[in-house]
């Protein structure tokens, strides 16, 4: 990765067996990243450019094809992206709880609304899909802050339940984490009655992996 200008990377390259598989050049205006150019091995350079507002937010992205997407931000903090318009002119709108910065609803270009709620700690509590009167996803938190890797039933875990909005069937997954936030086990029911799936992850904490 090279070179560096004012502590910022201006070009990044990766060579595998004598071939440059990644070659990216970054351009800046002031503190803002304003261009990113990819150099494919067998094609012309592809440049994406970024426009900013006075608050340093990205408000436009121009793709190598010439298509432009746009973003607008909330009028209170000028920080949260409230509308995203893609290159085809399709608009997605997002609402937030400004006290927490968490997304509470999203409206897609077809007008379909997804609602998200949180508990008192800012953790996701439920998600309601478009057109549904009750939550399709629910989250409950158990043994918060408790870690017992030899007996996971006494360890911190999250139970995620998803209700199918057609069949009404509910699938449930328990996700166990270690003190670093890594998922160490995931347990879930399957489409086959009485058969559960278990996925374990192991980490070498002496090496940080």
mmCIF file of C-alpha atoms in Angstrom:
data_model
loop_
_atom_site.group_PDB
_atom_site.id
_atom_site.type_symbol
_atom_site.label_atom_id
_atom_site.label_comp_id
_atom_site.label_asym_id
_atom_site.label_seq_id
_atom_site.Cartn_x
_atom_site.Cartn_y
_atom_site.Cartn_z
ATOM 1 C CA UNK A 1 0.000 0.000 0.000
ATOM 2 C CA UNK A 2 1.616 3.283 -1.119
ATOM 3 C CA UNK A 3 2.211 6.201 -1.282
ATOM 4 C CA UNK A 4 0.989 8.231 1.712
ATOM 5 C CA UNK A 5 0.288 11.973 1.724
ATOM 6 C CA UNK A 6 -0.389 13.893 4.945
ATOM 7 C CA UNK A 7 -1.020 10.562 6.654
ATOM 8 C CA UNK A 8 -3.577 9.477 4.037
ATOM 9 C CA UNK A 9 -3.193 6.665 1.537
ATOM 10 C CA UNK A 10 -3.217 7.978 -2.034
ATOM 11 C CA UNK A 11 -2.649 4.681 -3.830
ATOM 12 C CA UNK A 12 -3.096 1.040 -2.881
ATOM 13 C CA UNK A 13 -1.726 -1.861 -4.929
ATOM 14 C CA UNK A 14 -1.694 -5.631 -4.456
ATOM 15 C CA UNK A 15 0.478 -7.978 -6.502
ATOM 16 C CA UNK A 16 -0.124 -11.721 -6.724
ATOM 17 C CA UNK A 17 2.413 -13.847 -8.598
ATOM 18 C CA UNK A 18 3.641 -10.881 -10.596
ATOM 19 C CA UNK A 19 0.195 -9.557 -11.502
ATOM 20 C CA UNK A 20 -1.395 -6.433 -10.057
ATOM 21 C CA UNK A 21 -4.810 -7.655 -8.926
ATOM 22 C CA UNK A 22 -5.694 -4.466 -7.047
ATOM 23 C CA UNK A 23 -4.619 -0.959 -8.034
ATOM 24 C CA UNK A 24 -6.582 1.934 -6.587
ATOM 25 C CA UNK A 25 -5.752 5.638 -6.542
ATOM 26 C CA UNK A 26 -7.446 8.007 -4.093
ATOM 27 C CA UNK A 27 -7.832 11.760 -4.537
ATOM 28 C CA UNK A 28 -8.619 14.358 -1.883
ATOM 29 C CA UNK A 29 -9.850 17.924 -1.700
ATOM 30 C CA UNK A 30 -9.083 19.302 1.723
ATOM 31 C CA UNK A 31 -10.103 16.609 4.190
ATOM 32 C CA UNK A 32 -12.584 14.950 1.834
ATOM 33 C CA UNK A 33 -12.054 11.908 -0.364
ATOM 34 C CA UNK A 34 -13.287 13.197 -3.723
ATOM 35 C CA UNK A 35 -12.207 10.501 -6.188
ATOM 36 C CA UNK A 36 -11.399 6.816 -6.327
ATOM 37 C CA UNK A 37 -9.872 5.368 -9.477
ATOM 38 C CA UNK A 38 -9.555 1.659 -10.163
ATOM 39 C CA UNK A 39 -6.963 0.501 -12.692
ATOM 40 C CA UNK A 40 -8.144 -2.852 -14.100
ATOM 41 C CA UNK A 41 -5.449 -4.975 -15.722
ATOM 42 C CA UNK A 42 -7.231 -5.143 -19.069
ATOM 43 C CA UNK A 43 -9.486 -2.086 -19.220
ATOM 44 C CA UNK A 44 -9.503 1.684 -18.974
ATOM 45 C CA UNK A 45 -9.362 3.330 -15.533
ATOM 46 C CA UNK A 46 -12.690 3.521 -13.689
ATOM 47 C CA UNK A 47 -13.222 6.656 -11.603
ATOM 48 C CA UNK A 48 -15.882 7.302 -8.981
ATOM 49 C CA UNK A 49 -16.222 10.857 -7.659
ATOM 50 C CA UNK A 50 -17.824 12.148 -4.461
ATOM 51 C CA UNK A 51 -19.483 15.497 -3.727
ATOM 52 C CA UNK A 52 -19.838 16.952 -0.224
ATOM 53 C CA UNK A 53 -21.900 19.517 1.631
ATOM 54 C CA UNK A 54 -20.497 22.146 4.005
ATOM 55 C CA UNK A 55 -20.774 19.685 6.915
ATOM 56 C CA UNK A 56 -18.499 17.135 5.264
ATOM 57 C CA UNK A 57 -21.302 14.736 4.328
ATOM 58 C CA UNK A 58 -21.252 12.892 1.015
ATOM 59 C CA UNK A 59 -24.201 14.247 -0.998
ATOM 60 C CA UNK A 60 -23.471 12.798 -4.441
ATOM 61 C CA UNK A 61 -21.663 9.820 -5.922
ATOM 62 C CA UNK A 62 -20.857 9.768 -9.632
ATOM 63 C CA UNK A 63 -20.114 6.295 -10.946
ATOM 64 C CA UNK A 64 -17.699 5.474 -13.788
ATOM 65 C CA UNK A 65 -20.730 4.974 -16.061
ATOM 66 C CA UNK A 66 -21.821 8.566 -15.414
ATOM 67 C CA UNK A 67 -24.771 7.648 -13.227
ATOM 68 C CA UNK A 68 -25.242 9.842 -10.169
ATOM 69 C CA UNK A 69 -26.796 8.953 -6.810
ATOM 70 C CA UNK A 70 -27.704 11.511 -4.154
ATOM 71 C CA UNK A 71 -28.055 11.691 -0.379
ATOM 72 C CA UNK A 72 -29.744 14.256 1.848
ATOM 73 C CA UNK A 73 -29.386 14.633 5.610
ATOM 74 C CA UNK A 74 -31.564 15.553 8.553
ATOM 75 C CA UNK A 75 -32.073 19.307 9.151
ATOM 76 C CA UNK A 76 -31.432 19.054 12.908
ATOM 77 C CA UNK A 77 -27.935 17.604 13.184
ATOM 78 C CA UNK A 78 -26.999 17.483 9.494
ATOM 79 C CA UNK A 79 -25.606 14.036 10.154
ATOM 80 C CA UNK A 80 -28.170 11.297 9.504
ATOM 81 C CA UNK A 81 -28.866 10.339 5.848
ATOM 82 C CA UNK A 82 -32.639 10.631 5.426
ATOM 83 C CA UNK A 83 -33.003 10.139 1.670
ATOM 84 C CA UNK A 84 -30.965 8.118 -0.774
ATOM 85 C CA UNK A 85 -31.674 8.459 -4.481
ATOM 86 C CA UNK A 86 -30.061 5.878 -6.743
ATOM 87 C CA UNK A 87 -28.924 6.399 -10.314
ATOM 88 C CA UNK A 88 -32.402 5.464 -11.579
ATOM 89 C CA UNK A 89 -34.077 8.111 -9.437
ATOM 90 C CA UNK A 90 -35.530 5.645 -6.931
ATOM 91 C CA UNK A 91 -35.730 7.139 -3.439
ATOM 92 C CA UNK A 92 -35.354 5.400 -0.076
ATOM 93 C CA UNK A 93 -36.304 7.407 3.033
ATOM 94 C CA UNK A 94 -35.056 6.704 6.557
ATOM 95 C CA UNK A 95 -36.265 8.050 9.915
ATOM 96 C CA UNK A 96 -34.244 8.100 13.140
ATOM 97 C CA UNK A 97 -34.551 8.523 16.859
ATOM 98 C CA UNK A 98 -32.238 11.523 17.139
ATOM 99 C CA UNK A 99 -31.686 10.918 20.851
ATOM 100 C CA UNK A 100 -29.991 7.594 20.117
ATOM 101 C CA UNK A 101 -29.097 7.894 16.442
ATOM 102 C CA UNK A 102 -30.902 4.620 15.734
ATOM 103 C CA UNK A 103 -32.940 3.979 12.601
ATOM 104 C CA UNK A 104 -36.650 3.589 13.375
ATOM 105 C CA UNK A 105 -38.191 3.210 9.918
ATOM 106 C CA UNK A 106 -37.217 2.856 6.293
ATOM 107 C CA UNK A 107 -39.454 3.441 3.271
ATOM 108 C CA UNK A 108 -38.338 1.868 0.006
ATOM 109 C CA UNK A 109 -38.984 3.307 -3.479
ATOM 110 C CA UNK A 110 -42.290 1.401 -3.674
ATOM 111 C CA UNK A 111 -43.569 2.941 -0.449
ATOM 112 C CA UNK A 112 -43.095 -0.219 1.626
ATOM 113 C CA UNK A 113 -42.222 0.624 5.237
ATOM 114 C CA UNK A 114 -40.024 -1.404 7.587
ATOM 115 C CA UNK A 115 -40.207 -0.526 11.299
ATOM 116 C CA UNK A 116 -37.491 -1.194 13.887
ATOM 117 C CA UNK A 117 -37.799 -0.835 17.662
ATOM 118 C CA UNK A 118 -35.186 -0.981 20.428
ATOM 119 C CA UNK A 119 -35.024 -1.694 24.129
ATOM 120 C CA UNK A 120 -33.909 0.766 26.790
ATOM 121 C CA UNK A 121 -30.267 -0.078 26.131
ATOM 122 C CA UNK A 122 -30.472 0.716 22.434
ATOM 123 C CA UNK A 123 -30.463 -2.942 21.415
ATOM 124 C CA UNK A 124 -32.687 -4.081 18.572
ATOM 125 C CA UNK A 125 -35.970 -5.423 19.972
ATOM 126 C CA UNK A 126 -38.146 -5.993 16.922
ATOM 127 C CA UNK A 127 -38.476 -5.545 13.171
ATOM 128 C CA UNK A 128 -41.841 -5.291 11.431
ATOM 129 C CA UNK A 129 -41.899 -5.986 7.706
ATOM 130 C CA UNK A 130 -43.912 -3.898 5.220
ATOM 131 C CA UNK A 131 -47.656 -4.451 5.463
ATOM 132 C CA UNK A 132 -47.459 -6.414 8.713
ATOM 133 C CA UNK A 133 -49.361 -5.419 11.852
ATOM 134 C CA UNK A 134 -47.118 -7.275 14.288
ATOM 135 C CA UNK A 135 -43.370 -7.783 14.480
ATOM 136 C CA UNK A 136 -41.778 -10.370 12.197
ATOM 137 C CA UNK A 137 -38.476 -10.394 14.055
ATOM 138 C CA UNK A 138 -38.049 -10.214 17.823
ATOM 139 C CA UNK A 139 -34.887 -10.161 19.918
ATOM 140 C CA UNK A 140 -34.470 -11.019 23.592
ATOM 141 C CA UNK A 141 -31.259 -10.735 25.578
ATOM 142 C CA UNK A 142 -30.214 -13.149 28.322
ATOM 143 C CA UNK A 143 -27.387 -13.251 30.871
ATOM 144 C CA UNK A 144 -26.173 -9.856 29.724
ATOM 145 C CA UNK A 145 -22.587 -9.281 30.744
ATOM 146 C CA UNK A 146 -22.173 -12.855 31.986
ATOM 147 C CA UNK A 147 -19.546 -15.071 30.363
ATOM 148 C CA UNK A 148 -19.122 -18.778 31.035
ATOM 149 C CA UNK A 149 -17.541 -20.466 28.039
ATOM 150 C CA UNK A 150 -17.683 -23.891 29.702
ATOM 151 C CA UNK A 151 -21.454 -23.713 30.229
ATOM 152 C CA UNK A 152 -23.043 -21.572 27.557
ATOM 153 C CA UNK A 153 -26.467 -21.687 29.195
ATOM 154 C CA UNK A 154 -24.965 -19.328 31.772
ATOM 155 C CA UNK A 155 -23.305 -17.212 29.090
ATOM 156 C CA UNK A 156 -24.601 -14.068 27.418
ATOM 157 C CA UNK A 157 -26.798 -14.825 24.408
ATOM 158 C CA UNK A 158 -29.398 -13.292 22.130
ATOM 159 C CA UNK A 159 -32.531 -15.120 21.023
ATOM 160 C CA UNK A 160 -33.697 -14.082 17.565
ATOM 161 C CA UNK A 161 -37.152 -15.213 16.425
ATOM 162 C CA UNK A 162 -38.385 -14.732 12.871
ATOM 163 C CA UNK A 163 -42.028 -15.220 11.902
ATOM 164 C CA UNK A 164 -42.746 -16.054 8.278
ATOM 165 C CA UNK A 165 -45.411 -13.616 7.113
ATOM 166 C CA UNK A 166 -46.983 -16.227 4.821
ATOM 167 C CA UNK A 167 -46.965 -19.491 6.766
ATOM 168 C CA UNK A 168 -46.811 -17.966 10.236
ATOM 169 C CA UNK A 169 -44.058 -20.405 11.197
ATOM 170 C CA UNK A 170 -41.453 -19.089 13.630
ATOM 171 C CA UNK A 171 -37.753 -19.950 13.461
ATOM 172 C CA UNK A 172 -35.608 -19.280 16.504
ATOM 173 C CA UNK A 173 -31.853 -18.832 16.778
ATOM 174 C CA UNK A 174 -29.759 -18.390 19.925
ATOM 175 C CA UNK A 175 -26.494 -16.537 19.411
ATOM 176 C CA UNK A 176 -23.797 -16.785 22.087
ATOM 177 C CA UNK A 177 -20.939 -14.279 22.254
ATOM 178 C CA UNK A 178 -17.633 -13.983 24.095
ATOM 179 C CA UNK A 179 -16.451 -10.876 26.014
ATOM 180 C CA UNK A 180 -14.995 -9.487 22.765
ATOM 181 C CA UNK A 181 -18.339 -9.686 20.981
ATOM 182 C CA UNK A 182 -17.364 -12.661 18.807
ATOM 183 C CA UNK A 183 -20.080 -15.190 18.013
ATOM 184 C CA UNK A 184 -18.918 -18.465 19.562
ATOM 185 C CA UNK A 185 -22.056 -20.520 18.949
ATOM 186 C CA UNK A 186 -25.262 -20.243 16.948
ATOM 187 C CA UNK A 187 -28.135 -22.643 17.650
ATOM 188 C CA UNK A 188 -31.264 -22.685 15.533
ATOM 189 C CA UNK A 189 -34.222 -24.829 14.582
ATOM 190 C CA UNK A 190 -34.588 -26.006 10.992
ATOM 191 C CA UNK A 191 -37.420 -26.698 8.596
ATOM 192 C CA UNK A 192 -37.300 -30.338 9.735
ATOM 193 C CA UNK A 193 -39.251 -30.926 12.925
ATOM 194 C CA UNK A 194 -37.072 -31.832 15.884
ATOM 195 C CA UNK A 195 -33.797 -31.151 14.078
ATOM 196 C CA UNK A 196 -31.664 -28.221 15.158
ATOM 197 C CA UNK A 197 -28.520 -26.745 13.663
ATOM 198 C CA UNK A 198 -25.475 -25.843 15.750
ATOM 199 C CA UNK A 199 -22.499 -23.840 14.506
ATOM 200 C CA UNK A 200 -19.457 -23.350 16.745
ATOM 201 C CA UNK A 201 -16.619 -20.881 16.230
ATOM 202 C CA UNK A 202 -13.284 -21.182 18.001
ATOM 203 C CA UNK A 203 -10.831 -18.346 18.629
ATOM 204 C CA UNK A 204 -7.158 -18.233 19.561
ATOM 205 C CA UNK A 205 -7.234 -15.458 22.148
ATOM 206 C CA UNK A 206 -3.445 -15.516 22.479
ATOM 207 C CA UNK A 207 -3.133 -14.305 18.893
ATOM 208 C CA UNK A 208 -6.307 -12.253 18.627
ATOM 209 C CA UNK A 209 -7.900 -14.536 16.001
#
